[in-house]
Amino acid sequence: MTDISLKRLNKVGRHTDDQTKGLHLWVKPNLQRYWIFRYTINNKREGISLGAYPEISLKMARQRALEARLKVNQGVCPLLEKKALKTPETRSKSPKFSDFALEYIETMRPKWRNQKHADQWVSTVKSYAFPILGEMRLDEIDTPDIQKVLMPIWLKIPESASRLRGRIEKILSAAITHKHRQASNPAVWKGHLENLFPAHQESLKHHEALPYEDLPGFMETLKEIQGMSALALQFTILNASRTGEVLLGKRSEVNGDVWTIPATRMKAKQEHQVPLCKRSLELLEIAYSQDPESEYIFSNKGKPLSNMSMLMMVRRIRAGLTVHGFRSTFRDWVSEETDHSPEVAEMALAHTIGNKAERAYRRGNLLERRRRLMQDWECYCLNEQSSNVIKLKAA
């Protein structure tokens, strides 16, 4: 390392000083640079920040690293000493992680689509992060602390570990925005934790879907089951909808035979209109008769159904399936058995179509064409003769 080479250095990652044992320069994805001194004490690997570059020059960083090494040789942990030297006045300016994390989650609740998502945030940070970070001040948390949180679960429950890391990163990012900490974010993955943890392999498993040939029989069984969950599941399948769109659906959103789902409940954050066919309208009437005072389309004593209600109903009929998988069943049926266009099918599923330029030419929502498609789908699901004659594709 030289002053000239450091000025030109823009490669993200950790760069080792070959002249000073344990001294590294960390280059972040935003190209900010920080000196880190890594050492081992009491058979434990630790790291301490020595400041940002170029505010702390190469010469100054080497001097600080040598001073820290001398302390290690004397049996003193530089990181623990640094924390102990913080005055009460300095410590009081930075909130505890647990207090700030819960406050952050409450602030973000309106941004998230459902209550369950916020509850999962609370559950994961309380279960895994609070035992290590909960009582720590935001400006005390460093990379080794994040490692202590993630290491026990990183390979054991990889999906939960990845989500937890992302949530801690966002909490600490907000802390930096609020000026509760000045150091970099130790929970960042790119260029930082990716050097300390093996990357998780992305799951290739898709939502389990029922073959469309089996759907009429499934619907016949479902129709015989009493209860609001069975009604909601029929409605969801007949309209190829997502679970959250249906469970939080309100009667005020239905005007005649069109159900308008607000943008706040849609994955693409765009209002979506659903043409309701005969059986769907019948289901709405039955649901209303069972809970007439409710504001929700499907409810029990005025409260919306739980997120698990339809899934448990699916598993009651056939194990291994998911509610979301019926959207795939619908899409396969359109492709394999009808001449309805892919464009109409994708709009029925509320998928984003094409690029921005292509979407600009498709300003209509193809409501009438989608209505014909959903009428054919309903007839297929209920094993009835379609009023719209469609040409089946040749085998």
Coordinates of C-alpha atoms in Angstrom, one line a residue:
M1 CA 0.0 0.0 0.0
T2 CA 1.1 3.5 -0.8
D3 CA -0.7 6.9 -0.7
I4 CA -0.8 6.9 -4.5
S5 CA -2.2 3.4 -4.9
L6 CA -4.9 4.1 -2.2
K7 CA -6.1 7.1 -4.1
R8 CA -6.7 5.0 -7.1
L9 CA -8.2 2.0 -5.3
N10 CA -11.9 1.5 -6.1
K11 CA -12.3 -2.2 -5.9
V12 CA -15.0 -3.2 -3.4
G13 CA -13.8 -5.5 -0.6
R14 CA -11.0 -6.0 2.0
H15 CA -7.4 -4.9 1.1
T16 CA -4.6 -6.0 3.3
D17 CA -1.6 -3.9 4.2
D18 CA 1.4 -6.2 3.7
Q19 CA 3.6 -4.1 6.0
T20 CA 1.3 -4.0 9.1
K21 CA -0.1 -7.2 10.5
G22 CA -3.9 -7.1 10.9
L23 CA -4.4 -3.8 9.1
H24 CA -7.0 -3.8 6.3
L25 CA -8.8 -1.2 4.3
W26 CA -12.4 -2.0 3.6
V27 CA -13.9 -0.4 0.5
K28 CA -17.7 -0.3 0.6
P29 CA -20.1 -0.5 -2.4
N30 CA -20.5 3.2 -2.1
L31 CA -16.7 3.5 -2.3
Q32 CA -16.4 4.8 1.2
R33 CA -13.2 3.4 2.8
Y34 CA -12.6 2.4 6.4
W35 CA -9.5 1.1 8.2
I36 CA -10.0 -2.1 10.2
F37 CA -7.6 -3.7 12.6
R38 CA -8.1 -7.5 13.0
Y39 CA -6.6 -9.4 15.8
T40 CA -6.9 -12.5 18.0
I41 CA -7.1 -12.4 21.7
N42 CA -8.1 -15.2 24.2
N43 CA -8.6 -17.5 21.1
K44 CA -11.2 -15.1 19.8
R45 CA -11.1 -13.2 16.5
E46 CA -12.0 -9.5 16.9
G47 CA -12.0 -6.4 14.8
I48 CA -11.9 -2.6 15.5
S49 CA -12.4 0.4 13.3
L50 CA -9.5 2.8 13.1
G51 CA -11.4 5.5 11.2
A52 CA -12.2 6.5 7.6
Y53 CA -9.8 7.1 4.8
P54 CA -8.5 9.6 3.7
E55 CA -9.3 11.4 7.0
I56 CA -7.0 8.8 8.6
S57 CA -4.0 8.5 6.3
L58 CA -2.0 5.4 5.6
K59 CA 0.7 6.5 8.0
M60 CA -1.8 7.3 10.8
A61 CA -3.6 4.0 10.3
R62 CA -0.3 2.1 10.6
Q63 CA 0.5 3.9 13.7
R64 CA -2.9 3.2 15.3
A65 CA -2.6 -0.5 14.3
L66 CA 0.8 -0.7 15.9
E67 CA -0.6 0.8 19.1
A68 CA -3.5 -1.6 19.1
R69 CA -1.1 -4.6 18.5
L70 CA 0.9 -3.5 21.5
K71 CA -2.2 -3.6 23.7
V72 CA -3.1 -7.1 22.4
N73 CA 0.4 -8.3 23.3
Q74 CA -0.2 -6.9 26.8
G75 CA -3.5 -8.9 27.0
V76 CA -5.7 -5.9 26.5
C77 CA -8.6 -6.1 24.0
P78 CA -8.7 -2.8 22.0
L79 CA -12.4 -3.2 21.2
L80 CA -13.5 -3.7 24.8
E81 CA -11.3 -0.9 25.9
K82 CA -12.8 1.4 23.3
K83 CA -16.3 0.6 24.5
A84 CA -15.3 1.1 28.2
L85 CA -13.9 4.5 27.4
K86 CA -17.2 5.8 26.2
T87 CA -18.4 8.4 28.6
P88 CA -22.0 8.2 30.0
E89 CA -22.8 11.5 28.1
T90 CA -21.7 10.0 24.8
R91 CA -23.5 6.7 25.5
S92 CA -26.7 8.5 26.3
K93 CA -26.9 10.1 22.9
S94 CA -27.2 6.7 21.2
P95 CA -30.4 4.7 22.0
K96 CA -30.3 1.0 22.7
F97 CA -30.8 -1.3 19.7
S98 CA -34.0 -2.9 21.2
D99 CA -35.7 0.4 21.8
F100 CA -34.8 1.9 18.4
A101 CA -35.6 -1.4 16.5
L102 CA -39.2 -1.5 17.9
E103 CA -39.7 2.2 17.2
Y104 CA -38.5 1.7 13.7
I105 CA -40.9 -1.2 13.1
E106 CA -43.8 0.8 14.4
T107 CA -42.9 3.7 12.1
M108 CA -42.7 1.4 9.0
R109 CA -45.9 -0.5 9.7
P110 CA -48.1 1.6 7.4
K111 CA -45.6 0.9 4.6
W112 CA -46.1 -2.8 4.7
R113 CA -49.0 -4.6 3.1
N114 CA -50.3 -6.5 6.1
Q115 CA -50.0 -6.9 9.9
K116 CA -48.4 -10.3 9.6
H117 CA -45.3 -8.8 8.0
A118 CA -44.7 -6.4 10.8
D119 CA -45.3 -9.1 13.4
Q120 CA -42.6 -11.2 11.7
W121 CA -40.1 -8.4 12.0
V122 CA -40.8 -8.1 15.7
S123 CA -40.6 -11.9 16.2
T124 CA -37.3 -12.3 14.4
V125 CA -35.4 -9.4 16.0
K126 CA -36.7 -10.3 19.4
S127 CA -35.8 -14.0 19.1
Y128 CA -32.4 -13.7 17.5
A129 CA -31.0 -10.1 17.6
F130 CA -32.1 -8.9 21.0
P131 CA -30.2 -11.5 23.1
I132 CA -26.9 -10.2 21.6
L133 CA -27.7 -6.6 20.4
G134 CA -30.7 -5.6 22.5
E135 CA -28.9 -3.8 25.4
M136 CA -26.1 -2.5 23.1
R137 CA -26.1 1.2 22.0
L138 CA -26.5 1.7 18.3
D139 CA -23.0 3.2 18.0
E140 CA -21.4 0.3 19.8
I141 CA -22.5 -2.4 17.4
D142 CA -19.8 -3.7 15.1
T143 CA -19.2 -6.6 12.7
P144 CA -18.3 -9.2 15.4
D145 CA -21.6 -8.5 17.1
I146 CA -23.5 -9.2 13.9
Q147 CA -21.5 -12.4 13.4
K148 CA -22.5 -13.6 16.9
V149 CA -26.2 -13.1 15.9
L150 CA -26.1 -14.7 12.6
M151 CA -23.5 -17.5 12.9
P152 CA -25.7 -20.0 15.0
I153 CA -28.6 -19.9 12.4
W154 CA -26.8 -19.1 9.1
L155 CA -26.7 -22.6 7.9
K156 CA -29.4 -24.1 10.1
I157 CA -32.2 -21.9 9.0
P158 CA -30.8 -20.0 6.0
E159 CA -34.0 -18.2 4.8
S160 CA -34.7 -16.8 8.3
A161 CA -31.0 -15.8 8.7
S162 CA -31.0 -13.9 5.5
R163 CA -34.2 -12.1 6.4
L164 CA -32.8 -11.3 9.8
R165 CA -29.6 -9.9 8.4
G166 CA -31.6 -7.6 6.0
R167 CA -33.8 -6.4 8.8
I168 CA -30.8 -5.6 11.1
E169 CA -29.2 -3.8 8.1
K170 CA -32.3 -1.6 7.6
I171 CA -32.6 -0.8 11.3
L172 CA -28.9 0.3 11.5
S173 CA -29.2 2.2 8.3
A174 CA -32.1 4.2 9.9
A175 CA -29.9 4.7 12.9
I176 CA -27.2 6.2 10.7
T177 CA -29.8 8.5 9.1
H178 CA -31.0 9.6 12.5
K179 CA -27.3 10.3 13.4
H180 CA -27.3 7.7 16.2
R181 CA -24.2 6.2 14.8
Q182 CA -21.4 7.5 12.6
A183 CA -19.6 4.3 11.7
S184 CA -20.5 2.2 8.6
N185 CA -23.3 -0.3 8.7
P186 CA -21.9 -3.7 9.9
A187 CA -24.8 -5.7 8.6
V188 CA -24.3 -4.8 4.9
W189 CA -23.9 -7.9 2.8
K190 CA -22.2 -6.7 -0.4
G191 CA -18.5 -6.1 0.0
H192 CA -18.7 -6.8 3.8
L193 CA -20.5 -9.8 5.3
E194 CA -20.3 -11.7 2.0
N195 CA -16.6 -12.0 2.9
L196 CA -17.4 -13.7 6.2
F197 CA -20.4 -15.9 5.5
P198 CA -21.1 -18.4 2.7
A199 CA -23.8 -17.3 0.3
H200 CA -27.1 -19.2 0.5
Q201 CA -28.2 -21.1 -2.5
E202 CA -31.5 -19.7 -3.8
S203 CA -34.4 -22.0 -3.6
L204 CA -35.7 -23.3 -6.9
K205 CA -38.9 -24.6 -5.3
H206 CA -42.1 -23.0 -6.7
H207 CA -45.5 -22.9 -5.2
E208 CA -47.1 -26.3 -5.5
A209 CA -49.9 -26.2 -8.1
L210 CA -52.7 -28.5 -8.9
P211 CA -52.8 -29.8 -12.5
Y212 CA -55.6 -28.1 -14.2
E213 CA -57.1 -31.4 -15.3
D214 CA -57.8 -32.1 -11.6
L215 CA -59.3 -28.8 -10.8
P216 CA -63.0 -29.5 -11.6
G217 CA -63.0 -32.4 -9.1
F218 CA -61.2 -30.3 -6.5
M219 CA -63.9 -27.5 -6.9
E220 CA -66.7 -30.1 -6.6
T221 CA -65.3 -31.3 -3.3
L222 CA -64.7 -27.7 -2.1
K223 CA -68.3 -26.7 -3.0
E224 CA -69.6 -29.4 -0.6
I225 CA -67.7 -27.9 2.4
Q226 CA -69.5 -25.5 4.7
G227 CA -67.8 -22.4 6.1
M228 CA -66.4 -19.0 5.2
S229 CA -63.0 -20.3 4.4
A230 CA -64.4 -22.6 1.7
L231 CA -66.3 -19.7 0.2
A232 CA -63.2 -17.5 0.2
L233 CA -61.1 -20.2 -1.4
Q234 CA -63.6 -20.8 -4.2
F235 CA -63.7 -17.0 -4.9
T236 CA -59.9 -16.9 -4.9
I237 CA -59.6 -19.7 -7.4
L238 CA -62.3 -18.5 -9.7
N239 CA -60.7 -15.0 -9.9
A240 CA -57.0 -16.2 -9.9
S241 CA -56.4 -13.8 -7.1
R242 CA -53.7 -13.6 -4.4
T243 CA -54.5 -14.5 -0.8
G244 CA -54.0 -11.0 0.6
E245 CA -56.1 -9.4 -2.1
V246 CA -59.1 -11.6 -1.0
L247 CA -58.7 -11.8 2.7
L248 CA -58.7 -8.0 3.2
G249 CA -61.2 -7.4 0.4
K250 CA -64.1 -5.0 1.4
R251 CA -67.6 -5.0 0.2
S252 CA -67.3 -1.3 -0.6
E253 CA -64.8 -2.3 -3.3
V254 CA -67.5 -4.2 -5.3
N255 CA -69.6 -2.2 -7.7
G256 CA -72.1 -4.3 -9.6
D257 CA -70.0 -7.1 -11.1
V258 CA -66.6 -5.4 -10.9
W259 CA -64.3 -5.7 -7.9
T260 CA -61.7 -2.9 -7.7
I261 CA -58.7 -3.7 -5.5
P262 CA -56.9 -0.6 -4.3
A263 CA -53.2 -0.1 -5.2
T264 CA -52.2 -0.4 -1.6
R265 CA -53.1 -4.1 -1.5
M266 CA -51.6 -5.0 -4.9
K267 CA -48.1 -6.4 -5.4
A268 CA -47.5 -4.1 -8.3
K269 CA -48.9 -1.1 -6.3
Q270 CA -51.4 -0.4 -9.1
E271 CA -55.2 -0.5 -8.8
H272 CA -56.7 -3.7 -10.3
Q273 CA -60.2 -4.4 -11.5
V274 CA -61.6 -7.9 -11.4
P275 CA -64.7 -8.8 -13.5
L276 CA -66.9 -11.0 -11.3
C277 CA -68.8 -13.8 -13.0
K278 CA -72.0 -15.6 -11.9
R279 CA -70.6 -18.0 -9.2
S280 CA -68.4 -15.3 -7.7
L281 CA -71.4 -13.0 -7.3
E282 CA -73.3 -16.0 -5.7
L283 CA -70.4 -16.5 -3.2
L284 CA -70.5 -12.8 -2.3
E285 CA -74.2 -13.1 -1.5
I286 CA -73.7 -16.2 0.6
A287 CA -70.9 -14.6 2.6
Y288 CA -73.0 -11.5 3.2
S289 CA -75.9 -13.6 4.6
Q290 CA -73.5 -15.3 7.0
D291 CA -72.0 -12.0 8.4
P292 CA -74.2 -9.1 7.2
E293 CA -72.7 -6.4 9.5
S294 CA -69.1 -6.9 8.4
E295 CA -67.2 -4.5 6.1
Y296 CA -65.1 -7.4 4.7
I297 CA -66.2 -9.6 1.8
F298 CA -65.3 -12.8 3.8
S299 CA -65.2 -12.6 7.5
N300 CA -66.2 -14.1 10.9
K301 CA -68.0 -11.8 13.3
G302 CA -66.8 -8.8 11.4
K303 CA -63.1 -9.8 11.4
P304 CA -61.2 -10.8 8.3
L305 CA -60.1 -14.4 7.9
S306 CA -56.6 -15.4 9.0
N307 CA -53.8 -15.8 6.6
M308 CA -53.8 -19.6 7.2
S309 CA -57.5 -20.1 6.8
M310 CA -57.5 -20.9 3.0
L311 CA -54.2 -22.8 3.1
M312 CA -55.6 -25.2 5.8
M313 CA -58.7 -25.6 3.6
V314 CA -56.6 -26.6 0.6
R315 CA -54.6 -29.1 2.7
R316 CA -57.8 -30.5 4.0
I317 CA -58.7 -31.6 0.5
R318 CA -55.2 -32.3 -0.9
A319 CA -51.9 -32.2 1.0
G320 CA -48.9 -30.4 -0.5
L321 CA -50.7 -27.7 -2.4
T322 CA -50.6 -23.9 -1.8
V323 CA -53.3 -21.3 -2.4
H324 CA -50.9 -19.3 -4.6
G325 CA -50.4 -22.4 -6.8
F326 CA -53.9 -22.1 -8.2
R327 CA -52.7 -19.0 -10.1
S328 CA -50.2 -21.3 -11.9
T329 CA -53.0 -23.7 -12.6
F330 CA -55.0 -20.9 -14.2
R331 CA -52.1 -19.8 -16.3
D332 CA -51.3 -23.4 -17.5
W333 CA -55.0 -23.9 -18.5
V334 CA -55.0 -20.7 -20.5
S335 CA -51.9 -21.7 -22.4
E336 CA -52.7 -25.3 -23.0
E337 CA -56.5 -25.3 -23.5
T338 CA -57.6 -22.0 -24.9
D339 CA -56.9 -19.4 -27.5
H340 CA -57.1 -16.5 -25.1
S341 CA -54.0 -14.2 -25.6
P342 CA -51.1 -14.3 -23.1
E343 CA -51.5 -10.6 -22.7
V344 CA -55.1 -11.0 -21.4
A345 CA -54.0 -13.8 -19.0
E346 CA -51.2 -11.8 -17.6
M347 CA -53.5 -8.8 -17.0
A348 CA -56.0 -11.1 -15.3
L349 CA -53.2 -12.2 -12.9
A350 CA -52.3 -8.5 -12.4
H351 CA -48.8 -9.1 -13.7
T352 CA -46.7 -6.2 -15.0
I353 CA -46.6 -6.5 -18.8
G354 CA -43.5 -5.7 -20.9
N355 CA -41.3 -2.6 -20.6
K356 CA -42.4 1.0 -20.0
A357 CA -42.6 1.7 -23.7
E358 CA -44.8 -1.3 -24.3
R359 CA -47.0 -0.5 -21.4
A360 CA -47.6 3.0 -22.7
Y361 CA -49.4 1.5 -25.7
R362 CA -51.6 -0.6 -23.5
R363 CA -53.5 2.0 -21.5
G364 CA -56.7 0.0 -21.4
N365 CA -57.2 -2.7 -18.8
L366 CA -58.8 -5.1 -21.3
L367 CA -61.7 -5.6 -18.9
E368 CA -64.2 -7.0 -21.4
R369 CA -61.7 -9.4 -22.8
R370 CA -60.7 -10.5 -19.3
R371 CA -64.4 -10.9 -18.5
R372 CA -64.8 -13.4 -21.3
L373 CA -61.7 -15.2 -20.2
M374 CA -62.9 -15.5 -16.6
Q375 CA -66.3 -16.7 -17.7
D376 CA -64.6 -19.5 -19.6
W377 CA -62.4 -20.2 -16.5
E378 CA -65.4 -20.4 -14.2
C379 CA -67.2 -22.8 -16.6
Y380 CA -64.1 -25.0 -16.7
C381 CA -63.7 -24.9 -12.9
L382 CA -67.4 -25.8 -12.3
N383 CA -67.5 -28.3 -15.2
E384 CA -70.2 -26.4 -17.0
Q385 CA -70.7 -25.5 -20.7
S386 CA -69.2 -22.2 -21.6
S387 CA -71.4 -19.6 -23.2
N388 CA -68.4 -18.4 -25.1
V389 CA -67.2 -20.9 -27.7
I390 CA -63.4 -21.1 -27.6
K391 CA -61.2 -23.0 -29.8
L392 CA -59.1 -25.6 -28.0
K393 CA -55.5 -26.0 -29.1
A394 CA -54.7 -29.2 -31.0
A395 CA -53.1 -31.9 -29.0

